[in-house]
mmCIF file of C-alpha atoms and ligand atoms in Angstrom:
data_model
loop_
_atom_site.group_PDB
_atom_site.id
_atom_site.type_symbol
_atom_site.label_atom_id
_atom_site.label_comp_id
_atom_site.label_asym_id
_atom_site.label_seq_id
_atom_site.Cartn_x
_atom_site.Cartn_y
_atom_site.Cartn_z
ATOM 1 C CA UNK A 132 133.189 85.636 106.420
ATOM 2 C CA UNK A 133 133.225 89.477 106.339
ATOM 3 C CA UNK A 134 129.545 91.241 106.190
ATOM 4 C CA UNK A 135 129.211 94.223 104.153
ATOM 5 C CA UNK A 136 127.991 96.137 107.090
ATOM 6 C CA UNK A 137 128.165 94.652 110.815
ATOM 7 C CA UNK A 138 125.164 96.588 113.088
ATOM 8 C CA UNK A 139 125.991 93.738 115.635
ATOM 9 C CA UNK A 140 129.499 94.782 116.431
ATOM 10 C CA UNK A 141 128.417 98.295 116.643
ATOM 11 C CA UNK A 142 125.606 97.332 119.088
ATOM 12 C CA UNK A 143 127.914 95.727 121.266
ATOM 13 C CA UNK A 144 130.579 98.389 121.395
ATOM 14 C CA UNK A 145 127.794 100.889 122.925
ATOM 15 C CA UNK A 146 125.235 98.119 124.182
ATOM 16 C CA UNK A 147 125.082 99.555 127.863
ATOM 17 C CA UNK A 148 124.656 102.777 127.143
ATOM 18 C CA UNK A 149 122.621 102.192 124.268
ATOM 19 C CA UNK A 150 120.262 100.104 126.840
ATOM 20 C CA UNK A 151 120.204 102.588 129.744
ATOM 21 C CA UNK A 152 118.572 105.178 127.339
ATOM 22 C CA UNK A 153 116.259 102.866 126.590
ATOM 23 C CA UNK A 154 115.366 101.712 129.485
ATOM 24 C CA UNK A 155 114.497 105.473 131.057
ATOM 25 C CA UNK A 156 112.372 106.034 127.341
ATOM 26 C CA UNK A 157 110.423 102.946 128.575
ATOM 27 C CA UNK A 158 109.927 103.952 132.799
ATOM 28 C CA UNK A 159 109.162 107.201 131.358
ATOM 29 C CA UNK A 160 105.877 106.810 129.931
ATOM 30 C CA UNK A 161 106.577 109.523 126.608
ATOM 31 C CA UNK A 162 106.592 106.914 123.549
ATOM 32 C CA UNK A 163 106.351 109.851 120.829
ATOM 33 C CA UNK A 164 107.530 113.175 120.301
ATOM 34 C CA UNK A 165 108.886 113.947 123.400
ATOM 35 C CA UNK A 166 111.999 114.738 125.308
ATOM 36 C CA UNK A 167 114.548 113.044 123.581
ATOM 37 C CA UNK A 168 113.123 113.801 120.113
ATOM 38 C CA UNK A 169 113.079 117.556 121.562
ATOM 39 C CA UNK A 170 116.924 116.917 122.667
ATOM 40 C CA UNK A 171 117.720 115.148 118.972
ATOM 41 C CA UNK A 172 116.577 117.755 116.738
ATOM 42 C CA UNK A 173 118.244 120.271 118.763
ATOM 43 C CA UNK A 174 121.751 118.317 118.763
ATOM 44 C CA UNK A 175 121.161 117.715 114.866
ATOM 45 C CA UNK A 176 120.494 121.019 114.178
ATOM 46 C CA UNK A 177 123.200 121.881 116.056
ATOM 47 C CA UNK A 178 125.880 119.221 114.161
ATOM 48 C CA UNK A 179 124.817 120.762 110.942
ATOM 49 C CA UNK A 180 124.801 124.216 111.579
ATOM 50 C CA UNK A 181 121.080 124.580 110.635
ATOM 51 C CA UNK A 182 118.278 126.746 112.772
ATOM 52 C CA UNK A 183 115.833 124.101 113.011
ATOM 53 C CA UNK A 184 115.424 120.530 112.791
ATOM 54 C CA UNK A 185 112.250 118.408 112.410
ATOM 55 C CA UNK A 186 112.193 114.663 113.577
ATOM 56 C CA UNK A 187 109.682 112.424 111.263
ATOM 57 C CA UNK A 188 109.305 108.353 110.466
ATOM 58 C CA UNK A 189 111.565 108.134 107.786
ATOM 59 C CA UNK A 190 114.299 109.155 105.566
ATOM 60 C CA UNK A 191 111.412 108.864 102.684
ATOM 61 C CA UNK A 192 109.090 111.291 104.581
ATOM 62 C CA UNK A 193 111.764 113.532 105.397
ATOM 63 C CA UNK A 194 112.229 113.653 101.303
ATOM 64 C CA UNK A 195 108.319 114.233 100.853
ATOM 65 C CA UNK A 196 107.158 116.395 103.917
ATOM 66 C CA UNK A 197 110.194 118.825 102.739
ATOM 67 C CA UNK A 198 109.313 118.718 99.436
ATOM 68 C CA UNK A 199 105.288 119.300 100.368
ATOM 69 C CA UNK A 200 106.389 122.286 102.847
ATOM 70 C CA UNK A 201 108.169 123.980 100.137
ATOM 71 C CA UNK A 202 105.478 124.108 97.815
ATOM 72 C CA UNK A 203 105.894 121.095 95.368
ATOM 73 C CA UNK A 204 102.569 120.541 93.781
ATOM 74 C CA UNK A 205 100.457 118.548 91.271
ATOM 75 C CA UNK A 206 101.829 119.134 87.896
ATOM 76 C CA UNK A 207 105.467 120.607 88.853
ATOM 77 C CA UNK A 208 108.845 119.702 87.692
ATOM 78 C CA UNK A 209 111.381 118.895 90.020
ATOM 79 C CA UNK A 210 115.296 117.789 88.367
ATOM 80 C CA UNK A 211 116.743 115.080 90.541
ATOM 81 C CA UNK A 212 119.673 112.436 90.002
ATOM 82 C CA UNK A 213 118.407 108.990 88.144
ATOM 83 C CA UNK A 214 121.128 107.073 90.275
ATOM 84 C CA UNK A 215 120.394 107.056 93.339
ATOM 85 C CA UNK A 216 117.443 104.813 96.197
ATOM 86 C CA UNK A 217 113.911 105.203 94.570
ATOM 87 C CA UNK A 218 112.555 107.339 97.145
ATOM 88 C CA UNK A 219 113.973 110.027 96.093
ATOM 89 C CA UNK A 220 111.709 109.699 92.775
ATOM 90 C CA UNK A 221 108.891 107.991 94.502
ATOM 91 C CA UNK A 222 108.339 111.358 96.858
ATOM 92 C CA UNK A 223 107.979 113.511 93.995
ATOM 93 C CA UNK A 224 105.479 111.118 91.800
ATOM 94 C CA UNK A 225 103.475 111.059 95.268
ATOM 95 C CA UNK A 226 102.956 115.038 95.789
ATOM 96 C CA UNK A 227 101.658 114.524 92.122
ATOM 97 C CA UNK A 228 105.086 116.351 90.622
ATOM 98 C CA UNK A 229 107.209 114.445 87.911
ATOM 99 C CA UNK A 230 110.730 113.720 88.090
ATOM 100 C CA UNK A 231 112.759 114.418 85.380
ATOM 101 C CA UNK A 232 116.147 112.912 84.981
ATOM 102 C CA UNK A 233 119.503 114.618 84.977
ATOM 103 C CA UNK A 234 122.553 112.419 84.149
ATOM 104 C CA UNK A 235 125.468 112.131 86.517
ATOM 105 C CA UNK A 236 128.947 112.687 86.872
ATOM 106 C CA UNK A 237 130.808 109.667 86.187
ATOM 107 C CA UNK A 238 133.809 110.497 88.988
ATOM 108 C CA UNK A 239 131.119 111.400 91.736
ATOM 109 C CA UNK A 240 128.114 109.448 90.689
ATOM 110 C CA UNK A 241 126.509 112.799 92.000
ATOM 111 C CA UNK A 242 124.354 114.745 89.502
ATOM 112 C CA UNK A 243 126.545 116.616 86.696
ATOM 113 C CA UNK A 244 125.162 119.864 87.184
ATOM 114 C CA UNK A 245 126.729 120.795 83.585
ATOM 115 C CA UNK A 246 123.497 119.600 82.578
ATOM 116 C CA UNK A 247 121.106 121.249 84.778
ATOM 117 C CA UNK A 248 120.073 123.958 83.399
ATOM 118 C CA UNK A 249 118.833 122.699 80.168
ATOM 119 C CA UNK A 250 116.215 120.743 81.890
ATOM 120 C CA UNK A 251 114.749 123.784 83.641
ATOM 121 C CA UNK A 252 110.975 124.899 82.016
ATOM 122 C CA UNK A 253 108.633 126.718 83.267
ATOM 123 C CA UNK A 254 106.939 123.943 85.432
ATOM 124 C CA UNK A 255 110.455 123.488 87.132
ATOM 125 C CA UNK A 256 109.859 123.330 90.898
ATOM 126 C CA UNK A 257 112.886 122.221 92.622
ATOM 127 C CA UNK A 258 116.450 120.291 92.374
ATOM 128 C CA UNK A 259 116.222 117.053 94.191
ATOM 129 C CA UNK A 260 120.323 116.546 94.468
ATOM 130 C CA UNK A 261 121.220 113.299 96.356
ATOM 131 C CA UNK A 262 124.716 113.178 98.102
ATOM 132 C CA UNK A 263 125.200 109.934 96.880
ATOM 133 C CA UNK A 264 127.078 107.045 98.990
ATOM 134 C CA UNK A 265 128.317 110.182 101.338
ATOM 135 C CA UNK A 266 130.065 113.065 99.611
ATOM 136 C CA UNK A 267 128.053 116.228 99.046
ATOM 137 C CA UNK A 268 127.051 117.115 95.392
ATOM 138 C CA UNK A 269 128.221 120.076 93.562
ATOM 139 C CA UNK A 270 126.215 122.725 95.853
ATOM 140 C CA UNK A 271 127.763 126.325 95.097
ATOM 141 C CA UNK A 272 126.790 125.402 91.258
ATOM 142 C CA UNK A 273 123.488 124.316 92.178
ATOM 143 C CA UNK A 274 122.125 127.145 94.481
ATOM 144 C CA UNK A 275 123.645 129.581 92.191
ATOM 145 C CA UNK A 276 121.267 127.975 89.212
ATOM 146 C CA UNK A 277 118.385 127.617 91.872
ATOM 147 C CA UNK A 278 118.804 131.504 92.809
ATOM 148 C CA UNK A 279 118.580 132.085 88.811
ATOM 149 C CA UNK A 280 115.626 130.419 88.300
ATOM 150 C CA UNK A 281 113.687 130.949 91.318
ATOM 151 C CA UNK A 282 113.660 127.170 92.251
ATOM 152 C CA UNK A 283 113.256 125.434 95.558
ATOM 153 C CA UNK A 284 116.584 122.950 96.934
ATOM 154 C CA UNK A 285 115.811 120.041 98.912
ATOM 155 C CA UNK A 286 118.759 117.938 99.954
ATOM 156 C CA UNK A 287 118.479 114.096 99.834
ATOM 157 C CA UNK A 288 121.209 113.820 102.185
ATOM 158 C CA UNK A 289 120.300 110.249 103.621
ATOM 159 C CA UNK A 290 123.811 108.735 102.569
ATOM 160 C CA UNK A 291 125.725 112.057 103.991
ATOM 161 C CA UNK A 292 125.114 112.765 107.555
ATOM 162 C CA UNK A 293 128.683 114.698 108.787
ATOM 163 C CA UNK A 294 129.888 114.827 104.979
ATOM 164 C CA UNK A 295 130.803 118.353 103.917
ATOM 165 C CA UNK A 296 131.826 120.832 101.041
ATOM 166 C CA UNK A 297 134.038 124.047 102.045
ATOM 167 C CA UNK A 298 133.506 123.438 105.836
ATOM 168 C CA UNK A 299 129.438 122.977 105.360
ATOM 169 C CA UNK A 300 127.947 120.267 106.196
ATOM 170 C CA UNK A 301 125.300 118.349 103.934
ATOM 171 C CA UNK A 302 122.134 119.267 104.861
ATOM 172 C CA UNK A 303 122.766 123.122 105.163
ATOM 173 C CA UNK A 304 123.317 124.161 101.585
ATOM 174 C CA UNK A 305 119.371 123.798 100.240
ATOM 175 C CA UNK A 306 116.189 125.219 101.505
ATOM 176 C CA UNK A 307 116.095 122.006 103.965
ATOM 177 C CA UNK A 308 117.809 118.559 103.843
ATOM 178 C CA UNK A 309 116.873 115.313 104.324
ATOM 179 C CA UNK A 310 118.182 112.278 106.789
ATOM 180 C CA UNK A 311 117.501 109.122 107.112
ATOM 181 C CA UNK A 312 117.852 107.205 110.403
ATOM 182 C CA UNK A 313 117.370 103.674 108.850
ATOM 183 C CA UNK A 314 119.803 101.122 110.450
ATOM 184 C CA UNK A 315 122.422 100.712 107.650
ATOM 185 C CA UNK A 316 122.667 104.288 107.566
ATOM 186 C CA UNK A 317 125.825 106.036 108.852
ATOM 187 C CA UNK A 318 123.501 107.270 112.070
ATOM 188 C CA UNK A 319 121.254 104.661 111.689
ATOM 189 C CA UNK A 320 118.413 103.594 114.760
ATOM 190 C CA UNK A 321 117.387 100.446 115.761
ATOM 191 C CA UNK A 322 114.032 100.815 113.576
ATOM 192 C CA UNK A 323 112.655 103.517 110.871
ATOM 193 C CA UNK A 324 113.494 107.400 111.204
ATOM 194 C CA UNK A 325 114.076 110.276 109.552
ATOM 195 C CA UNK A 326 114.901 114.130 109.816
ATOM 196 C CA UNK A 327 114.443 117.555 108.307
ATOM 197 C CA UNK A 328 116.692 120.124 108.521
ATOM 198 C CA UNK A 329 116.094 124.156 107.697
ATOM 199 C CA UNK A 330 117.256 127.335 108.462
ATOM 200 C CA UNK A 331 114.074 129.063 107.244
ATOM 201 C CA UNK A 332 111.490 129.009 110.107
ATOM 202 C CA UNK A 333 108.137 128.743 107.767
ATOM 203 C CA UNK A 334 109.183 125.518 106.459
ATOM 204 C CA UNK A 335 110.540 124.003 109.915
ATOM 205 C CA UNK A 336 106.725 125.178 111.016
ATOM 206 C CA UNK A 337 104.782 123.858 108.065
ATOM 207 C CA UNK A 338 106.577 120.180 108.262
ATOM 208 C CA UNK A 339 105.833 119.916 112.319
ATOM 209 C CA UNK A 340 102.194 119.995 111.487
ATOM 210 C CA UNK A 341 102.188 117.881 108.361
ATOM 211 C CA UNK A 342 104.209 114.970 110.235
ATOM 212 C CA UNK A 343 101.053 115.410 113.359
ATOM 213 C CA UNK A 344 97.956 115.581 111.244
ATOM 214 C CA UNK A 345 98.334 118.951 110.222
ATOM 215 C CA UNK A 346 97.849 120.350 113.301
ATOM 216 C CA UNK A 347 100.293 122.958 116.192
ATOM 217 C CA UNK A 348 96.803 122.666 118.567
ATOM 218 C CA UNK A 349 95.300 119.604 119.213
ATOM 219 C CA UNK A 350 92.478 118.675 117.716
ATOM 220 C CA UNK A 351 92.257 121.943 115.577
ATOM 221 C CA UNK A 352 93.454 120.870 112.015
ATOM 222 C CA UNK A 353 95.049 123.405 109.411
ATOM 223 C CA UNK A 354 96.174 121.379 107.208
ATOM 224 C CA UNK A 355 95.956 117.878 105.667
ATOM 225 C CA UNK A 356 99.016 116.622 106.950
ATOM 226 C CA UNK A 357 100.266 112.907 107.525
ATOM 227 C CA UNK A 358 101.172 110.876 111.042
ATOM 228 C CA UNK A 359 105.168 110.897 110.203
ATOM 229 C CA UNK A 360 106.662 111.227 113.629
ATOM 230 C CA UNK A 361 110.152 110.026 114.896
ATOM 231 C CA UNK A 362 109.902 107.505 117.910
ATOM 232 C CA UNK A 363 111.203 108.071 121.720
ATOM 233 C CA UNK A 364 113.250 105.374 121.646
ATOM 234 C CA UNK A 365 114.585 105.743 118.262
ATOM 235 C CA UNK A 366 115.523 109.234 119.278
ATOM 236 C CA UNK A 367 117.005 108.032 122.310
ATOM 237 C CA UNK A 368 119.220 106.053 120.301
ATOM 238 C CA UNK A 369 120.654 107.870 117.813
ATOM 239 C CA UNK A 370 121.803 110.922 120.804
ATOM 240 C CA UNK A 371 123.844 107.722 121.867
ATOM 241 C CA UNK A 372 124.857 106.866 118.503
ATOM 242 C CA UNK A 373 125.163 110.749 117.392
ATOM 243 C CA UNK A 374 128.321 111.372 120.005
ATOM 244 C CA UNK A 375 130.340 108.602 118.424
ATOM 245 C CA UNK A 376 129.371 109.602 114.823
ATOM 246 C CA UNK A 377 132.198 111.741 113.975
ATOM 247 C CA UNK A 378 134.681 108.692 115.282
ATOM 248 C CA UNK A 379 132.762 106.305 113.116
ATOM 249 C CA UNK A 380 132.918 108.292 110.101
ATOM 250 C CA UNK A 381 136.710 109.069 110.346
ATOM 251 C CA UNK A 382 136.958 105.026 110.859
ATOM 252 C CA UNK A 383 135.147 104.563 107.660
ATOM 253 C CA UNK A 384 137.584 107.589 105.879
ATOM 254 C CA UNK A 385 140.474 105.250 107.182
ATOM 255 C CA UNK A 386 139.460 102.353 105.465
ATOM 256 C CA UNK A 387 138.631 103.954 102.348
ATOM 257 C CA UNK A 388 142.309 105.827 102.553
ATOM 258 C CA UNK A 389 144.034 102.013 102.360
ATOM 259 C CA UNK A 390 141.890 100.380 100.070
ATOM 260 C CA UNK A 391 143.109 103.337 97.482
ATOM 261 C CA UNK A 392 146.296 103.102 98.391
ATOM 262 C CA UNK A 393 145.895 99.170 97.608
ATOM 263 C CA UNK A 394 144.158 99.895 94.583
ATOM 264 C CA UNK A 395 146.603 102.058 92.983
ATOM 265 C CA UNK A 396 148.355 100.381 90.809
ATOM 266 C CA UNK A 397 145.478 98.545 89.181
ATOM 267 C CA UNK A 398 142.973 99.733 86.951
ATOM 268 C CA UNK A 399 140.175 99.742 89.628
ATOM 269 C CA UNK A 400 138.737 102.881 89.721
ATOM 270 C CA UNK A 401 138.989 103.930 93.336
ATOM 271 C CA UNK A 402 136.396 106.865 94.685
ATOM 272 C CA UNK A 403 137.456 110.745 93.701
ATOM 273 C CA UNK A 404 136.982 112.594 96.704
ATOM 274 C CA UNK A 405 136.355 116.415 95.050
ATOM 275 C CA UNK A 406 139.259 119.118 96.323
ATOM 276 C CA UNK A 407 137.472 120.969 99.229
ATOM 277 C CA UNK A 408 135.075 118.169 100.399
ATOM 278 C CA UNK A 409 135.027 115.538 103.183
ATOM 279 C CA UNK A 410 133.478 112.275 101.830
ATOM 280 C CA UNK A 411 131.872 110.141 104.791
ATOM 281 C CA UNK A 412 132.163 106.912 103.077
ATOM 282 C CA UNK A 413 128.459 105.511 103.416
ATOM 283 C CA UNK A 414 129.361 103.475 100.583
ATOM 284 C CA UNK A 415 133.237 102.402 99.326
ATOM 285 C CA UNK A 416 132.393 101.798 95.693
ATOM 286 C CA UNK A 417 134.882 100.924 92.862
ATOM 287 C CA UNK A 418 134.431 100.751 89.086
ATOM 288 C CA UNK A 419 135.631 98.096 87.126
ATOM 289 C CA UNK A 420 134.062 96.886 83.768
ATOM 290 C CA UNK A 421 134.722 93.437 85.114
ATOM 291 C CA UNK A 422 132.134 93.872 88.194
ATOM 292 C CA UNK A 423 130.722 90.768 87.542
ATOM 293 C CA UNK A 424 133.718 88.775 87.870
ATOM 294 C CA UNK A 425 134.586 90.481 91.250
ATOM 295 C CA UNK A 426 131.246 89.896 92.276
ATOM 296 C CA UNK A 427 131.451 86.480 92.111
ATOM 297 C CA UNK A 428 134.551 86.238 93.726
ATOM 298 C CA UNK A 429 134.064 87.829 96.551
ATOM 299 C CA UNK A 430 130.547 86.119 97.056
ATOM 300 C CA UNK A 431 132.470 82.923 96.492
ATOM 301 C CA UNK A 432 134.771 83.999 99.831
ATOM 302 C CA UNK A 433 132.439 85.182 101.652
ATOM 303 C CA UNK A 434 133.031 88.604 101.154
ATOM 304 C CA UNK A 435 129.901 90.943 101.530
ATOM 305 C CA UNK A 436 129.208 93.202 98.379
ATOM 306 C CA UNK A 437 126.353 94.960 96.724
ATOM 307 C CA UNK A 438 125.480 96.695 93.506
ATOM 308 C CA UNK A 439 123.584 100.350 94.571
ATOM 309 C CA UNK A 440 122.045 100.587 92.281
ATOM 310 C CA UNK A 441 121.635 97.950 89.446
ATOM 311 C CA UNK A 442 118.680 99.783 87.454
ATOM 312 C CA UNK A 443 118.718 103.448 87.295
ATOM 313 C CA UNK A 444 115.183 105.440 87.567
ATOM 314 C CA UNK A 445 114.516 106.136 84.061
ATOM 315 C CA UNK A 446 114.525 102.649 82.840
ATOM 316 C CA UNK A 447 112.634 101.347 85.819
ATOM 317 C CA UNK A 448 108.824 100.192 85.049
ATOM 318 C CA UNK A 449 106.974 102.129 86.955
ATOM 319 C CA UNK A 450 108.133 105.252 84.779
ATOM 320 C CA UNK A 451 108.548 103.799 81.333
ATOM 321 C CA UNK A 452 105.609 105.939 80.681
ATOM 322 C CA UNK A 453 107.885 108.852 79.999
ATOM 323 C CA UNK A 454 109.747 106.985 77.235
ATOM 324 C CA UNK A 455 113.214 106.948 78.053
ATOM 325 C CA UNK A 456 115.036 104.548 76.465
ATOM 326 C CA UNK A 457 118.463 102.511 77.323
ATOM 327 C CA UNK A 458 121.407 104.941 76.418
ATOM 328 C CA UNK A 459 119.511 108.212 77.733
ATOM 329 C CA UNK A 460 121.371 108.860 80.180
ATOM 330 C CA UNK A 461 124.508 107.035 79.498
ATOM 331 C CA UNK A 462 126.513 107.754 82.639
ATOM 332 C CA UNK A 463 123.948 106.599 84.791
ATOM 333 C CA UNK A 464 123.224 103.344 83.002
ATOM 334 C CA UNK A 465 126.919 102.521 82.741
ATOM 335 C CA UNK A 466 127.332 102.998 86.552
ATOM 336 C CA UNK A 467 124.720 100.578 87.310
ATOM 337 C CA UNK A 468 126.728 97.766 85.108
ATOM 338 C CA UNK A 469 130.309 98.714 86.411
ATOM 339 C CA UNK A 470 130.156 99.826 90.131
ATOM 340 C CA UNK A 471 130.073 97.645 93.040
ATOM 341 C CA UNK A 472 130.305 98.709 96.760
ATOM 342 C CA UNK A 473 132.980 96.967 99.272
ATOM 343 C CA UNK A 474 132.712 96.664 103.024
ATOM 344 C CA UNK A 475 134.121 99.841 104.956
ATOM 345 C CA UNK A 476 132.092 100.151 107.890
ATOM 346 C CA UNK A 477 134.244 101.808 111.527
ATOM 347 C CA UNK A 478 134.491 98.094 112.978
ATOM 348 C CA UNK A 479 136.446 96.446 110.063
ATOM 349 C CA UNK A 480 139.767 95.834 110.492
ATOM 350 C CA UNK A 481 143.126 96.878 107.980
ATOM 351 C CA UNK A 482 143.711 92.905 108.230
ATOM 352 C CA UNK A 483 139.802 92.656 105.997
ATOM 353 C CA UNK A 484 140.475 95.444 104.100
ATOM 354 C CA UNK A 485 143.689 94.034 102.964
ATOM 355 C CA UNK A 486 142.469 90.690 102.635
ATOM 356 C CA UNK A 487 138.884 91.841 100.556
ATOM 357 C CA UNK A 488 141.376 94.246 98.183
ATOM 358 C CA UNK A 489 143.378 90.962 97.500
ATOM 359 C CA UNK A 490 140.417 88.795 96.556
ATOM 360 C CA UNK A 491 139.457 92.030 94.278
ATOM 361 C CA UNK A 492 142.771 92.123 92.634
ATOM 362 C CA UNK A 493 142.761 88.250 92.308
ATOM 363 C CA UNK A 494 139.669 88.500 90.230
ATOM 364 C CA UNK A 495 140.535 90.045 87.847
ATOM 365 C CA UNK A 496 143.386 87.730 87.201
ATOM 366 C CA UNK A 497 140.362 85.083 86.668
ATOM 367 C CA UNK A 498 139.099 84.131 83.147
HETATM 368 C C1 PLP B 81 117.954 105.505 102.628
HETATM 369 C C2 PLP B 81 117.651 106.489 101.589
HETATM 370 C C3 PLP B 81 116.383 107.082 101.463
HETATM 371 C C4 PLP B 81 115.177 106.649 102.242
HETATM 372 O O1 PLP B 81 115.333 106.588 103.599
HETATM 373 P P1 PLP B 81 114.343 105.658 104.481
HETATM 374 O O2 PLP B 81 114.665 106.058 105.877
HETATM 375 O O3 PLP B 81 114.698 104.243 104.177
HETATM 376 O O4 PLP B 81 112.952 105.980 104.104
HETATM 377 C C5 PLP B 81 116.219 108.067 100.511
HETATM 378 N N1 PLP B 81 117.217 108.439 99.706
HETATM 379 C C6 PLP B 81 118.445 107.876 99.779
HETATM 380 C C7 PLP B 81 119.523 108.358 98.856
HETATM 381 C C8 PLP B 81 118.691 106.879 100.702
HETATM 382 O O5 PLP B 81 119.907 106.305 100.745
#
C-alpha cells in the first residue's frame, strides 16, 4: 500500500525534536500568541522576503482577514480562479463581495490572466490568484493589470509555501499572501493554522487586531474583528518543521523530475513547470482523458490518489444563483474530469514512484 501523503513518516523522522518544543510550549504556561508565534512570523517573514507576517487559525482566515484588511466590502467584485479549494470563494461571499470566475490555463491550472481584464467593472475590488498545487501564477501580468486598474492582490498561496517566480517567492508578489498551516500542507502543523504575509505595514496592523477582537489594547475595541489566532504549540511546530522545509520540497521536486521522465513517452500529460519558476510540488497531477480508468487502477493496488478538484466553483450549488452553466468556463470544467493527483510527498521512495508510474501506464493498456 502506498498513501497519497504519509504525515506519520514525517512525524517520526523529526519526532524528538518535534516533542521537545512541545514539551517547553506546555511547562511554559503561554498557550496563545506568544513567543514562538512571535519567533514564527518573524522566520516566515523572513523565508519570503516580506516585512511583516501575521499568524491566524487558518489558511481560510488568512484568505478573509487579508481580504477584510484591504478593504473588500459588501457589494465588491473580486476575480479569482474557479479551480481551486472553496475557501478561496467562500472568503469573499462572507465579507459580502461576489466572486466572479476567470477561466484557467489549461498547462498551469493557474488562472489565464489573458482573460482578466475583461472581467474588470467598476465594482472590481481585488484578484484572488491561487498558486495552485504549488507553482506561482502568472504574477508580473497580474500586478501590472492590478496597478492599471487600481485593484487590491491577495495571494492564496496555501498550496505554495517556498514556490517562486524570477527568484520571488509566493507570497511576496500581492498586497499580502496567504498560508495555510493545515497538516497535508507542504508546512503543515499538527492541527489548524494559517498566516498572512505583507510588506505594507497598515495592513500587517489592521489584520493583528481583527484576528484579537479588534483590538492592539486590551479591552479597548477599534474594530469588529474576529478571535483567529495561531496556537503556541502549532507555532512551535512548524519552526521545527520550517528548517527542513526547503529539503522536503526539493524531495518532492525529485520525485516529480522521475515520474516525467517515466511519463515521457506516453500521452500522460505530465506538469509544465513555466521557464523562470520553481514549482514546489504540493500536488503531482497528470492529465489523461482516461482518469477514470487510472483511478480505478491504482485504487485497486492500493495506490493513494485524489481528484482536486472534481467540481469547479461556478457549477457548485451554493452559487448557481449566478447562472453559470456547464461549458462556461471550459478549461476549468475539463480539468476537473481529466486530472488526477499521484503521491509525491519527500518520504516516498524512486522504488514507489516507479512502481505507481507502472500501474499508471498499465491502465491505460486496460479496456
Ligand atoms: C488549504 C487551502 C485553503 C484553506 O486553508 P485551511 O487552512 O484549510 O483553512 C485555501 N485555499 C487553498 C488553495 C488551499 O489549498
Amino acid at each position: 500500500m502506498i498513501p497519497l501523503l504519509d504525515l506519520v513518516a514525517q512525524y517520526n523522522a523529526i519526532s524528538r525534536e518535534v516533542n521537545e518544543a512541545v514539551q517547553q510550549v506546555l511547562s511554559g504556561g503561554r498557550y496563545i500568541l506568544g513567543p514562538n508565534v512571535e519567533a514564527l512570523e518573524q522566520e516566515i517573514a523572513g523565508y519570503c522576503g516580506t516585512d511583516y507576517a501575521v499568524g491566524v487559525a487558518s489558511g481560510t482566515d488568512a484568505l478573509l482577514l487579508a481580504l477584510e484588511a484591504c478593504g473588500v466590502k459588501q457589494g465588491d467584485e473580486v476575480i479569482t480562479s474557479p479551480y481551486t479549494f472553496f475557501a478561496t470563494a467562500e472568503v469573499i461571499s462572507r465579507l459580502g463581495a461576489r466572486p466572479v470566475f476567470c477561466d484557467i490555463n489549461p498547462d498551469t491550472y493557474n488562472l489565464n490572466t489573458d482573460l482578466l481584464e475583461r472581467l474588470v467593472t467598476l465594482r472590481t475590488r481585488a484578484i484572488v490568484p491561487v498558486h495552485l498545487y504549488g507553482q506561482v501564477t502568472g504574477m508580473a501580468e497580474i500586478m501590472e493589470l492590478a496597478r492599471k486598474h487600481n485593484l487590491v492582490v491577495v495571494e492564496d498561496a496555501c498550496q505554495a509555501m517556498g514556490a517562486q517566480q524570477y527568484g520571488k517567492k509566493a507570497g511576496a508578489w500581492g498586497d499580502a499572501g496567504c498560508f495555510s498551516f493545515f497538516p497535508s500542507k507542504n508546512l503543515g502543523g499538527c492541527g489548524d493554522g494559517g498566516m498572512v504575509v505583507t510588506s505594507n505595514a497598515e495592513i500587517a496592523a489592521k489584520i493583528k487586531k481583527l484576528r484579537h477582537h479588534g483590538t492592539d489594547k486590551k479591552y479597548f475595541h477599534s474594530l469588529v474583528g474576529y478571535n483567529s489566532r495561531l496556537d503556541e504549540i502549532q507555532a512551535a511546530i512548524l519552526r521545527v518543521k520550517l528548517k527542513r522545509l526547503d529539503e522536503w520540497n526539493n524531495g518532492r521536486r525529485e520525485k516529480a523530475t522521475l515520474y516525467n521522465r517515466l511519463f515521457k513517452d506516453t500521452d500522460i500529460v505530465t506538469p509544465l513547470e513555466v521557464p523562470g519558476s520553481r514549482h514546489i510540488y504540493h500536488q503531482y497531477v497528470i492529465r489523461h482523458i482516461q482518469r477514470d480508468k487510472i483511478m480505478q487502477i491504482l485504487q485497486e493496488t492500493n495506490i493513494g490518489c485524489a481528484v482536486y478538484y472534481p467540481l469547479p466553483l461556478h457549477l457548485q450549488e451554493v452559487y448557481q444563483n449566478f447562472g453559470a452553466k456547464p461549458g462556461d468556463l471550459p478549461e476549468a470544467e475539463r480539468a476537473a474530469r481529466e486530472t488526477l493527483a499521484l503521491p509525491v510527498f519527500p518520504e516516498l521512495n524512486r522504488a514507489q514512484v516507479k512502481f505507481i508510474a507502472e500501474k499508471v501506464i498499465f491502465a491505460l493498456t486496460q479496456k
